[in-house]
Amino acid sequence: MVEARHLPMERGLGKTDRIDDWWKSPLAMAIYLGIAVMYATWRGFMEADFWIFEEFGRSAGNQTMAIESNGSHVLSPLFSPLVVPGQDGLGSWVPESLWWMSPAMFILIIPAGFRGTCYYYRKAYYRSFMVSPAACAVSTPFGDYKGESRLFLFQNLHRYFMYLAVAYLFVLSYDVLLATQFHAAGSATSYGVSVGTLVLMMNVIMLGGYTLGCHSFRHAIGGIRNRFRNGGGAVAEACWKSCTKLNKNHGNWAIYSLFWVMFSDFYIYACTEGWWTDIVLLGGL
Ligand code: FES
């Protein structure tokens, strides 16, 4: 049996022999993730028929989920697929007792669950928010690492969230297609591209880079095999190699795709509020 050896280091929050600025990275990550979570929560609640937000969004008759002003339909990724409680489509499945909820609340569980259980984000928030530990060779006040056991067993759900996240890429791609279609009362559909269309397209590319470089996806696509010979092995190997390329920069994809989701939503919010205009670059009505 292997005996655990403890490094001769001082115990206590933030105690370390390191002389570099090790605290900068976890601090920056805490600020970045904190802003992203607060923004998504604020936007998620904005369209709720909820006492605190009654003067905003749907309650005030000015929806901020999609740009509809120039005949196109540019839907925010935070509200896709659109579930408007009590209305047609997916919203008709929502029981009346939940009609106060915002459309975002029904679907944010998928991206939040996927990112929350991602191996990269685990490292980020274990360091930034739980200081467990805050960095390599920096002491933690909470005793030794016990592995992802007990409450942290939920992290094993990551592979299931991964399948949902892959399906979600198709939903978001469909939104890009819808954003190329322009409608006017009494006339046929015409096609075009606005800045909003490009923003949504970029969002799919960024999320694709993040999702398809996921460790679980890489395993499912080819890593599950012991060897790549026979039975579609060449295809599996090519897919696995492509995933590996994305996987090498998974941390960057995680950070930049999160930024772009938030920016896409903010762009749509700003256009629906009249601060910005969604300029049609090509075609349109
Ligand atoms: S490991 Fe990061 S998304 Fe799966």
PDB file of C-alpha atoms and ligand atoms in Angstrom:
ATOM      1  CA  MET A   1       0.000   0.000   0.000  1.00  0.00           C
ATOM      2  CA  VAL A   2       1.320   3.421  -0.984  1.00  0.00           C
ATOM      3  CA  GLU A   3       1.795   5.816   1.887  1.00  0.00           C
ATOM      4  CA  ALA A   4       0.765   9.443   1.337  1.00  0.00           C
ATOM      5  CA  ARG A   5       3.618  11.905   1.754  1.00  0.00           C
ATOM      6  CA  HIS A   6       2.876  15.515   2.628  1.00  0.00           C
ATOM      7  CA  LEU A   7       5.030  18.300   1.279  1.00  0.00           C
ATOM      8  CA  PRO A   8       6.747  20.324   3.980  1.00  0.00           C
ATOM      9  CA  MET A   9       4.628  23.435   3.505  1.00  0.00           C
ATOM     10  CA  GLU A  10       2.871  25.758   5.872  1.00  0.00           C
ATOM     11  CA  ARG A  11      -0.840  25.214   6.356  1.00  0.00           C
ATOM     12  CA  GLY A  12      -3.371  28.046   6.145  1.00  0.00           C
ATOM     13  CA  LEU A  13      -5.298  30.047   3.610  1.00  0.00           C
ATOM     14  CA  GLY A  14      -2.965  31.305   0.876  1.00  0.00           C
ATOM     15  CA  LYS A  15       0.245  30.261   2.635  1.00  0.00           C
ATOM     16  CA  THR A  16       2.973  29.336   0.175  1.00  0.00           C
ATOM     17  CA  ASP A  17       6.671  29.573  -0.588  1.00  0.00           C
ATOM     18  CA  ARG A  18       5.914  30.768  -4.110  1.00  0.00           C
ATOM     19  CA  ILE A  19       7.266  34.220  -4.879  1.00  0.00           C
ATOM     20  CA  ASP A  20       5.469  34.801  -8.198  1.00  0.00           C
ATOM     21  CA  ASP A  21       2.068  36.508  -8.608  1.00  0.00           C
ATOM     22  CA  TRP A  22       0.206  33.186  -8.370  1.00  0.00           C
ATOM     23  CA  TRP A  23      -2.980  34.902  -7.124  1.00  0.00           C
ATOM     24  CA  LYS A  24      -3.545  36.915 -10.317  1.00  0.00           C
ATOM     25  CA  SER A  25      -4.947  34.072 -12.399  1.00  0.00           C
ATOM     26  CA  PRO A  26      -7.537  32.778  -9.849  1.00  0.00           C
ATOM     27  CA  LEU A  27      -8.560  36.351  -9.039  1.00  0.00           C
ATOM     28  CA  ALA A  28      -9.054  37.246 -12.714  1.00  0.00           C
ATOM     29  CA  MET A  29     -11.041  34.049 -13.225  1.00  0.00           C
ATOM     30  CA  ALA A  30     -13.231  34.775 -10.183  1.00  0.00           C
ATOM     31  CA  ILE A  31     -14.049  38.226 -11.581  1.00  0.00           C
ATOM     32  CA  TYR A  32     -14.712  36.893 -15.089  1.00  0.00           C
ATOM     33  CA  LEU A  33     -16.927  33.999 -14.009  1.00  0.00           C
ATOM     34  CA  GLY A  34     -18.650  36.154 -11.390  1.00  0.00           C
ATOM     35  CA  ILE A  35     -19.612  38.750 -14.007  1.00  0.00           C
ATOM     36  CA  ALA A  36     -20.801  36.041 -16.440  1.00  0.00           C
ATOM     37  CA  VAL A  37     -22.977  34.324 -13.813  1.00  0.00           C
ATOM     38  CA  MET A  38     -24.464  37.617 -12.617  1.00  0.00           C
ATOM     39  CA  TYR A  39     -25.186  38.751 -16.164  1.00  0.00           C
ATOM     40  CA  ALA A  40     -26.845  35.454 -17.157  1.00  0.00           C
ATOM     41  CA  THR A  41     -28.925  35.454 -13.972  1.00  0.00           C
ATOM     42  CA  TRP A  42     -30.039  39.052 -14.488  1.00  0.00           C
ATOM     43  CA  ARG A  43     -30.985  38.362 -18.106  1.00  0.00           C
ATOM     44  CA  GLY A  44     -32.619  35.070 -17.218  1.00  0.00           C
ATOM     45  CA  PHE A  45     -34.906  36.781 -14.744  1.00  0.00           C
ATOM     46  CA  MET A  46     -35.526  39.805 -16.951  1.00  0.00           C
ATOM     47  CA  GLU A  47     -38.238  38.152 -19.014  1.00  0.00           C
ATOM     48  CA  ALA A  48     -39.915  36.579 -16.007  1.00  0.00           C
ATOM     49  CA  ASP A  49     -43.350  37.699 -14.945  1.00  0.00           C
ATOM     50  CA  PHE A  50     -41.877  38.169 -11.551  1.00  0.00           C
ATOM     51  CA  TRP A  51     -42.605  40.978  -9.114  1.00  0.00           C
ATOM     52  CA  ILE A  52     -39.073  42.288  -9.013  1.00  0.00           C
ATOM     53  CA  PHE A  53     -38.798  42.531 -12.807  1.00  0.00           C
ATOM     54  CA  GLU A  54     -42.302  43.664 -13.627  1.00  0.00           C
ATOM     55  CA  GLU A  55     -41.104  46.892 -15.187  1.00  0.00           C
ATOM     56  CA  PHE A  56     -38.789  45.038 -17.587  1.00  0.00           C
ATOM     57  CA  GLY A  57     -39.144  42.817 -20.642  1.00  0.00           C
ATOM     58  CA  ARG A  58     -42.196  40.739 -21.365  1.00  0.00           C
ATOM     59  CA  SER A  59     -44.125  42.126 -18.434  1.00  0.00           C
ATOM     60  CA  ALA A  60     -43.849  45.612 -19.881  1.00  0.00           C
ATOM     61  CA  GLY A  61     -44.697  44.423 -23.399  1.00  0.00           C
ATOM     62  CA  ASN A  62     -41.187  44.974 -24.744  1.00  0.00           C
ATOM     63  CA  GLN A  63     -39.547  41.611 -25.218  1.00  0.00           C
ATOM     64  CA  THR A  64     -35.766  41.639 -25.226  1.00  0.00           C
ATOM     65  CA  MET A  65     -35.224  38.029 -26.322  1.00  0.00           C
ATOM     66  CA  ALA A  66     -35.101  38.489 -30.100  1.00  0.00           C
ATOM     67  CA  ILE A  67     -34.615  41.237 -32.683  1.00  0.00           C
ATOM     68  CA  GLU A  68     -37.783  41.376 -34.786  1.00  0.00           C
ATOM     69  CA  SER A  69     -37.572  45.023 -35.892  1.00  0.00           C
ATOM     70  CA  ASN A  70     -36.381  44.598 -39.487  1.00  0.00           C
ATOM     71  CA  GLY A  71     -38.451  41.545 -40.410  1.00  0.00           C
ATOM     72  CA  SER A  72     -35.800  39.056 -39.329  1.00  0.00           C
ATOM     73  CA  HIS A  73     -35.778  36.903 -36.207  1.00  0.00           C
ATOM     74  CA  VAL A  74     -32.480  37.041 -34.327  1.00  0.00           C
ATOM     75  CA  LEU A  75     -32.986  35.067 -31.125  1.00  0.00           C
ATOM     76  CA  SER A  76     -30.638  35.369 -28.158  1.00  0.00           C
ATOM     77  CA  PRO A  77     -28.793  32.105 -27.335  1.00  0.00           C
ATOM     78  CA  LEU A  78     -29.806  32.545 -23.693  1.00  0.00           C
ATOM     79  CA  PHE A  79     -33.457  32.089 -24.738  1.00  0.00           C
ATOM     80  CA  SER A  80     -33.069  29.351 -27.331  1.00  0.00           C
ATOM     81  CA  PRO A  81     -35.029  27.158 -27.931  1.00  0.00           C
ATOM     82  CA  LEU A  82     -37.770  29.627 -27.139  1.00  0.00           C
ATOM     83  CA  VAL A  83     -40.161  28.388 -24.460  1.00  0.00           C
ATOM     84  CA  VAL A  84     -42.722  31.090 -23.747  1.00  0.00           C
ATOM     85  CA  PRO A  85     -44.873  29.695 -20.927  1.00  0.00           C
ATOM     86  CA  GLY A  86     -48.563  29.491 -21.811  1.00  0.00           C
ATOM     87  CA  GLN A  87     -48.014  30.203 -25.510  1.00  0.00           C
ATOM     88  CA  ASP A  88     -47.758  28.029 -28.615  1.00  0.00           C
ATOM     89  CA  GLY A  89     -45.055  25.439 -29.270  1.00  0.00           C
ATOM     90  CA  LEU A  90     -42.894  24.245 -26.392  1.00  0.00           C
ATOM     91  CA  GLY A  91     -44.517  26.835 -24.125  1.00  0.00           C
ATOM     92  CA  SER A  92     -47.880  25.028 -24.333  1.00  0.00           C
ATOM     93  CA  TRP A  93     -46.347  22.155 -22.310  1.00  0.00           C
ATOM     94  CA  VAL A  94     -45.590  24.413 -19.350  1.00  0.00           C
ATOM     95  CA  PRO A  95     -48.159  24.078 -16.528  1.00  0.00           C
ATOM     96  CA  GLU A  96     -49.914  27.283 -15.513  1.00  0.00           C
ATOM     97  CA  SER A  97     -48.246  27.263 -12.106  1.00  0.00           C
ATOM     98  CA  LEU A  98     -44.924  27.946 -13.871  1.00  0.00           C
ATOM     99  CA  TRP A  99     -46.066  30.708 -16.204  1.00  0.00           C
ATOM    100  CA  TRP A 100     -44.264  33.311 -14.102  1.00  0.00           C
ATOM    101  CA  MET A 101     -40.934  31.822 -15.176  1.00  0.00           C
ATOM    102  CA  SER A 102     -38.709  33.395 -17.794  1.00  0.00           C
ATOM    103  CA  PRO A 103     -38.175  31.452 -21.074  1.00  0.00           C
ATOM    104  CA  ALA A 104     -34.444  31.409 -20.269  1.00  0.00           C
ATOM    105  CA  MET A 105     -34.981  29.480 -17.045  1.00  0.00           C
ATOM    106  CA  PHE A 106     -36.226  26.415 -18.927  1.00  0.00           C
ATOM    107  CA  ILE A 107     -33.135  25.974 -21.036  1.00  0.00           C
ATOM    108  CA  LEU A 108     -30.224  27.559 -19.159  1.00  0.00           C
ATOM    109  CA  ILE A 109     -29.948  24.385 -17.113  1.00  0.00           C
ATOM    110  CA  ILE A 110     -28.318  22.679 -20.116  1.00  0.00           C
ATOM    111  CA  PRO A 111     -25.449  25.130 -20.778  1.00  0.00           C
ATOM    112  CA  ALA A 112     -25.067  25.801 -17.049  1.00  0.00           C
ATOM    113  CA  GLY A 113     -24.908  22.058 -16.287  1.00  0.00           C
ATOM    114  CA  PHE A 114     -22.475  21.465 -19.148  1.00  0.00           C
ATOM    115  CA  ARG A 115     -20.103  24.258 -18.186  1.00  0.00           C
ATOM    116  CA  GLY A 116     -20.509  23.691 -14.450  1.00  0.00           C
ATOM    117  CA  THR A 117     -19.322  20.090 -14.758  1.00  0.00           C
ATOM    118  CA  CYS A 118     -16.662  20.753 -17.446  1.00  0.00           C
ATOM    119  CA  TYR A 119     -13.173  19.613 -16.388  1.00  0.00           C
ATOM    120  CA  TYR A 120     -11.690  22.988 -17.259  1.00  0.00           C
ATOM    121  CA  TYR A 121     -14.299  24.988 -15.340  1.00  0.00           C
ATOM    122  CA  ARG A 122     -13.977  22.663 -12.342  1.00  0.00           C
ATOM    123  CA  LYS A 123     -10.329  23.602 -12.059  1.00  0.00           C
ATOM    124  CA  ALA A 124     -11.224  27.256 -12.520  1.00  0.00           C
ATOM    125  CA  TYR A 125     -13.904  27.487  -9.844  1.00  0.00           C
ATOM    126  CA  TYR A 126     -12.268  25.084  -7.398  1.00  0.00           C
ATOM    127  CA  ARG A 127      -9.328  27.496  -7.470  1.00  0.00           C
ATOM    128  CA  SER A 128     -11.121  30.824  -7.721  1.00  0.00           C
ATOM    129  CA  PHE A 129     -14.142  30.305  -5.501  1.00  0.00           C
ATOM    130  CA  MET A 130     -13.278  27.395  -3.223  1.00  0.00           C
ATOM    131  CA  VAL A 131      -9.510  28.085  -2.919  1.00  0.00           C
ATOM    132  CA  SER A 132      -9.136  24.335  -2.880  1.00  0.00           C
ATOM    133  CA  PRO A 133      -6.279  25.005  -3.577  1.00  0.00           C
ATOM    134  CA  ALA A 134      -6.053  28.496  -5.102  1.00  0.00           C
ATOM    135  CA  ALA A 135      -2.950  27.470  -7.099  1.00  0.00           C
ATOM    136  CA  CYS A 136      -0.245  24.794  -7.213  1.00  0.00           C
ATOM    137  CA  ALA A 137       1.838  24.654  -4.008  1.00  0.00           C
ATOM    138  CA  VAL A 138      -0.496  27.081  -2.228  1.00  0.00           C
ATOM    139  CA  SER A 139      -2.032  25.826   0.984  1.00  0.00           C
ATOM    140  CA  THR A 140      -5.738  25.380   1.457  1.00  0.00           C
ATOM    141  CA  PRO A 141      -7.451  25.729   4.842  1.00  0.00           C
ATOM    142  CA  PHE A 142      -9.835  22.848   4.112  1.00  0.00           C
ATOM    143  CA  GLY A 143      -7.584  19.842   4.543  1.00  0.00           C
ATOM    144  CA  ASP A 144      -6.560  17.391   1.859  1.00  0.00           C
ATOM    145  CA  TYR A 145      -8.271  16.826  -1.449  1.00  0.00           C
ATOM    146  CA  LYS A 146     -10.724  13.941  -1.130  1.00  0.00           C
ATOM    147  CA  GLY A 147     -11.534  13.546  -4.798  1.00  0.00           C
ATOM    148  CA  GLU A 148     -14.880  14.204  -6.384  1.00  0.00           C
ATOM    149  CA  SER A 149     -16.883  12.200  -3.918  1.00  0.00           C
ATOM    150  CA  ARG A 150     -20.110  12.719  -1.992  1.00  0.00           C
ATOM    151  CA  LEU A 151     -21.764  15.947  -3.132  1.00  0.00           C
ATOM    152  CA  PHE A 152     -19.299  16.266  -5.982  1.00  0.00           C
ATOM    153  CA  LEU A 153     -20.473  13.007  -7.533  1.00  0.00           C
ATOM    154  CA  PHE A 154     -22.818  15.160  -9.620  1.00  0.00           C
ATOM    155  CA  GLN A 155     -19.749  16.065 -11.695  1.00  0.00           C
ATOM    156  CA  ASN A 156     -20.147  12.642 -13.287  1.00  0.00           C
ATOM    157  CA  LEU A 157     -23.217  13.981 -15.058  1.00  0.00           C
ATOM    158  CA  HIS A 158     -20.885  15.793 -17.434  1.00  0.00           C
ATOM    159  CA  ARG A 159     -21.016  13.130 -20.128  1.00  0.00           C
ATOM    160  CA  TYR A 160     -24.838  13.352 -20.203  1.00  0.00           C
ATOM    161  CA  PHE A 161     -24.786  17.140 -20.376  1.00  0.00           C
ATOM    162  CA  MET A 162     -22.322  16.716 -23.242  1.00  0.00           C
ATOM    163  CA  TYR A 163     -24.917  14.859 -25.339  1.00  0.00           C
ATOM    164  CA  LEU A 164     -27.449  17.629 -24.655  1.00  0.00           C
ATOM    165  CA  ALA A 165     -24.861  20.292 -25.499  1.00  0.00           C
ATOM    166  CA  VAL A 166     -24.125  18.611 -28.843  1.00  0.00           C
ATOM    167  CA  ALA A 167     -27.872  18.577 -29.618  1.00  0.00           C
ATOM    168  CA  TYR A 168     -27.988  22.217 -28.569  1.00  0.00           C
ATOM    169  CA  LEU A 169     -25.512  23.068 -31.349  1.00  0.00           C
ATOM    170  CA  PHE A 170     -28.140  21.996 -33.885  1.00  0.00           C
ATOM    171  CA  VAL A 171     -30.764  24.177 -32.181  1.00  0.00           C
ATOM    172  CA  LEU A 172     -28.441  27.188 -32.312  1.00  0.00           C
ATOM    173  CA  SER A 173     -27.555  26.443 -35.952  1.00  0.00           C
ATOM    174  CA  TYR A 174     -31.265  26.456 -36.751  1.00  0.00           C
ATOM    175  CA  ASP A 175     -31.469  29.918 -35.135  1.00  0.00           C
ATOM    176  CA  VAL A 176     -28.775  31.110 -37.541  1.00  0.00           C
ATOM    177  CA  LEU A 177     -30.896  29.825 -40.443  1.00  0.00           C
ATOM    178  CA  LEU A 178     -33.954  31.660 -39.092  1.00  0.00           C
ATOM    179  CA  ALA A 179     -31.862  34.822 -38.777  1.00  0.00           C
ATOM    180  CA  THR A 180     -31.296  34.744 -42.558  1.00  0.00           C
ATOM    181  CA  GLN A 181     -35.046  34.825 -43.269  1.00  0.00           C
ATOM    182  CA  PHE A 182     -36.894  38.127 -43.436  1.00  0.00           C
ATOM    183  CA  HIS A 183     -40.669  38.378 -43.329  1.00  0.00           C
ATOM    184  CA  ALA A 184     -43.041  41.248 -44.041  1.00  0.00           C
ATOM    185  CA  ALA A 185     -46.833  41.073 -43.744  1.00  0.00           C
ATOM    186  CA  GLY A 186     -48.340  39.924 -47.029  1.00  0.00           C
ATOM    187  CA  SER A 187     -45.058  39.292 -48.857  1.00  0.00           C
ATOM    188  CA  ALA A 188     -42.969  36.197 -49.461  1.00  0.00           C
ATOM    189  CA  THR A 189     -39.974  35.341 -47.323  1.00  0.00           C
ATOM    190  CA  SER A 190     -36.757  36.942 -48.479  1.00  0.00           C
ATOM    191  CA  TYR A 191     -33.245  36.130 -47.386  1.00  0.00           C
ATOM    192  CA  GLY A 192     -30.392  38.201 -46.119  1.00  0.00           C
ATOM    193  CA  VAL A 193     -27.649  38.635 -43.592  1.00  0.00           C
ATOM    194  CA  SER A 194     -27.553  41.184 -40.793  1.00  0.00           C
ATOM    195  CA  VAL A 195     -24.873  41.822 -38.205  1.00  0.00           C
ATOM    196  CA  GLY A 196     -27.080  39.806 -35.815  1.00  0.00           C
ATOM    197  CA  THR A 197     -26.933  36.811 -38.188  1.00  0.00           C
ATOM    198  CA  LEU A 198     -23.128  36.948 -38.116  1.00  0.00           C
ATOM    199  CA  VAL A 199     -23.112  37.307 -34.337  1.00  0.00           C
ATOM    200  CA  LEU A 200     -25.224  34.132 -34.012  1.00  0.00           C
ATOM    201  CA  MET A 201     -23.072  32.314 -36.576  1.00  0.00           C
ATOM    202  CA  MET A 202     -19.919  33.193 -34.666  1.00  0.00           C
ATOM    203  CA  ASN A 203     -21.615  31.923 -31.520  1.00  0.00           C
ATOM    204  CA  VAL A 204     -22.193  28.500 -33.095  1.00  0.00           C
ATOM    205  CA  ILE A 205     -18.548  28.369 -34.228  1.00  0.00           C
ATOM    206  CA  MET A 206     -17.274  29.287 -30.762  1.00  0.00           C
ATOM    207  CA  LEU A 207     -19.588  26.850 -29.005  1.00  0.00           C
ATOM    208  CA  GLY A 208     -18.736  24.172 -31.566  1.00  0.00           C
ATOM    209  CA  GLY A 209     -15.033  24.604 -30.804  1.00  0.00           C
ATOM    210  CA  TYR A 210     -15.742  24.329 -27.094  1.00  0.00           C
ATOM    211  CA  THR A 211     -18.228  21.434 -27.225  1.00  0.00           C
ATOM    212  CA  LEU A 212     -16.426  19.280 -29.801  1.00  0.00           C
ATOM    213  CA  GLY A 213     -13.163  19.623 -27.876  1.00  0.00           C
ATOM    214  CA  CYS A 214     -14.822  18.336 -24.684  1.00  0.00           C
ATOM    215  CA  HIS A 215     -12.931  15.474 -22.991  1.00  0.00           C
ATOM    216  CA  SER A 216     -16.121  13.405 -22.813  1.00  0.00           C
ATOM    217  CA  PHE A 217     -16.928  14.010 -26.468  1.00  0.00           C
ATOM    218  CA  ARG A 218     -13.382  13.072 -27.447  1.00  0.00           C
ATOM    219  CA  HIS A 219     -13.761   9.842 -25.535  1.00  0.00           C
ATOM    220  CA  ALA A 220     -17.180   9.080 -27.036  1.00  0.00           C
ATOM    221  CA  ILE A 221     -16.065   9.827 -30.596  1.00  0.00           C
ATOM    222  CA  GLY A 222     -12.994   7.622 -30.641  1.00  0.00           C
ATOM    223  CA  GLY A 223     -11.259   7.351 -27.296  1.00  0.00           C
ATOM    224  CA  ILE A 224     -13.587   4.536 -26.303  1.00  0.00           C
ATOM    225  CA  ARG A 225     -11.777   2.182 -28.742  1.00  0.00           C
ATOM    226  CA  ASN A 226      -8.644   0.272 -27.883  1.00  0.00           C
ATOM    227  CA  ARG A 227      -7.474   0.454 -31.490  1.00  0.00           C
ATOM    228  CA  PHE A 228      -8.613   2.208 -34.632  1.00  0.00           C
ATOM    229  CA  ARG A 229      -8.583  -0.773 -36.965  1.00  0.00           C
ATOM    230  CA  ASN A 230     -11.751  -2.241 -38.539  1.00  0.00           C
ATOM    231  CA  GLY A 231     -15.396  -1.226 -38.293  1.00  0.00           C
ATOM    232  CA  GLY A 232     -15.146   2.445 -39.281  1.00  0.00           C
ATOM    233  CA  GLY A 233     -11.881   2.808 -37.425  1.00  0.00           C
ATOM    234  CA  ALA A 234     -10.417   5.286 -39.929  1.00  0.00           C
ATOM    235  CA  VAL A 235     -13.399   7.598 -39.519  1.00  0.00           C
ATOM    236  CA  ALA A 236     -13.261   7.307 -35.732  1.00  0.00           C
ATOM    237  CA  GLU A 237      -9.546   8.061 -35.780  1.00  0.00           C
ATOM    238  CA  ALA A 238     -10.001  11.145 -37.979  1.00  0.00           C
ATOM    239  CA  CYS A 239     -12.782  12.448 -35.664  1.00  0.00           C
ATOM    240  CA  TRP A 240     -10.717  11.706 -32.577  1.00  0.00           C
ATOM    241  CA  LYS A 241      -7.709  13.539 -34.007  1.00  0.00           C
ATOM    242  CA  SER A 242      -9.854  16.572 -34.853  1.00  0.00           C
ATOM    243  CA  CYS A 243     -11.285  16.585 -31.317  1.00  0.00           C
ATOM    244  CA  THR A 244      -7.789  16.283 -29.926  1.00  0.00           C
ATOM    245  CA  LYS A 245      -6.742  19.452 -31.752  1.00  0.00           C
ATOM    246  CA  LEU A 246      -9.652  21.346 -30.212  1.00  0.00           C
ATOM    247  CA  ASN A 247      -9.094  19.667 -26.865  1.00  0.00           C
ATOM    248  CA  LYS A 248      -5.542  21.014 -26.647  1.00  0.00           C
ATOM    249  CA  ASN A 249      -6.974  24.531 -26.417  1.00  0.00           C
ATOM    250  CA  HIS A 250     -10.099  23.597 -24.497  1.00  0.00           C
ATOM    251  CA  GLY A 251      -9.451  26.240 -21.835  1.00  0.00           C
ATOM    252  CA  ASN A 252      -9.324  29.022 -24.423  1.00  0.00           C
ATOM    253  CA  TRP A 253     -12.458  27.774 -26.157  1.00  0.00           C
ATOM    254  CA  ALA A 254     -14.198  27.651 -22.760  1.00  0.00           C
ATOM    255  CA  ILE A 255     -13.301  31.247 -21.926  1.00  0.00           C
ATOM    256  CA  TYR A 256     -13.884  32.850 -25.319  1.00  0.00           C
ATOM    257  CA  SER A 257     -17.104  30.956 -26.114  1.00  0.00           C
ATOM    258  CA  LEU A 258     -18.564  32.062 -22.781  1.00  0.00           C
ATOM    259  CA  PHE A 259     -17.715  35.646 -23.625  1.00  0.00           C
ATOM    260  CA  TRP A 260     -19.333  35.335 -27.035  1.00  0.00           C
ATOM    261  CA  VAL A 261     -22.574  33.858 -25.666  1.00  0.00           C
ATOM    262  CA  MET A 262     -22.855  36.814 -23.301  1.00  0.00           C
ATOM    263  CA  PHE A 263     -21.929  39.271 -26.029  1.00  0.00           C
ATOM    264  CA  SER A 264     -24.495  37.747 -28.442  1.00  0.00           C
ATOM    265  CA  ASP A 265     -27.201  38.150 -25.852  1.00  0.00           C
ATOM    266  CA  PHE A 266     -26.105  41.692 -25.036  1.00  0.00           C
ATOM    267  CA  TYR A 267     -26.090  42.606 -28.728  1.00  0.00           C
ATOM    268  CA  ILE A 268     -29.707  41.448 -29.057  1.00  0.00           C
ATOM    269  CA  TYR A 269     -30.692  43.129 -25.811  1.00  0.00           C
ATOM    270  CA  ALA A 270     -29.102  46.423 -26.945  1.00  0.00           C
ATOM    271  CA  CYS A 271     -30.896  46.248 -30.317  1.00  0.00           C
ATOM    272  CA  THR A 272     -34.298  45.537 -28.746  1.00  0.00           C
ATOM    273  CA  GLU A 273     -33.814  48.441 -26.364  1.00  0.00           C
ATOM    274  CA  GLY A 274     -32.994  50.746 -29.289  1.00  0.00           C
ATOM    275  CA  TRP A 275     -29.407  51.477 -28.174  1.00  0.00           C
ATOM    276  CA  TRP A 276     -27.982  49.740 -31.249  1.00  0.00           C
ATOM    277  CA  THR A 277     -29.437  48.920 -34.684  1.00  0.00           C
ATOM    278  CA  ASP A 278     -29.095  45.529 -36.300  1.00  0.00           C
ATOM    279  CA  ILE A 279     -27.739  46.607 -39.685  1.00  0.00           C
ATOM    280  CA  VAL A 280     -28.723  44.430 -42.659  1.00  0.00           C
ATOM    281  CA  LEU A 281     -25.572  43.807 -44.683  1.00  0.00           C
ATOM    282  CA  LEU A 282     -26.983  41.740 -47.526  1.00  0.00           C
ATOM    283  CA  GLY A 283     -30.486  41.140 -48.938  1.00  0.00           C
ATOM    284  CA  GLY A 284     -33.284  41.468 -46.431  1.00  0.00           C
ATOM    285  CA  LEU A 285     -36.706  42.977 -47.119  1.00  0.00           C
TER     286      LEU A 285
HETATM  287  S1  FES B   1     -14.465  18.806 -20.411  1.00  0.00           S
HETATM  288 FE1  FES B   1     -14.945  20.859 -20.799  1.00  0.00          FE
HETATM  289  S2  FES B   1     -16.797  20.679 -21.857  1.00  0.00           S
HETATM  290 FE2  FES B   1     -16.336  18.620 -21.409  1.00  0.00          FE
END
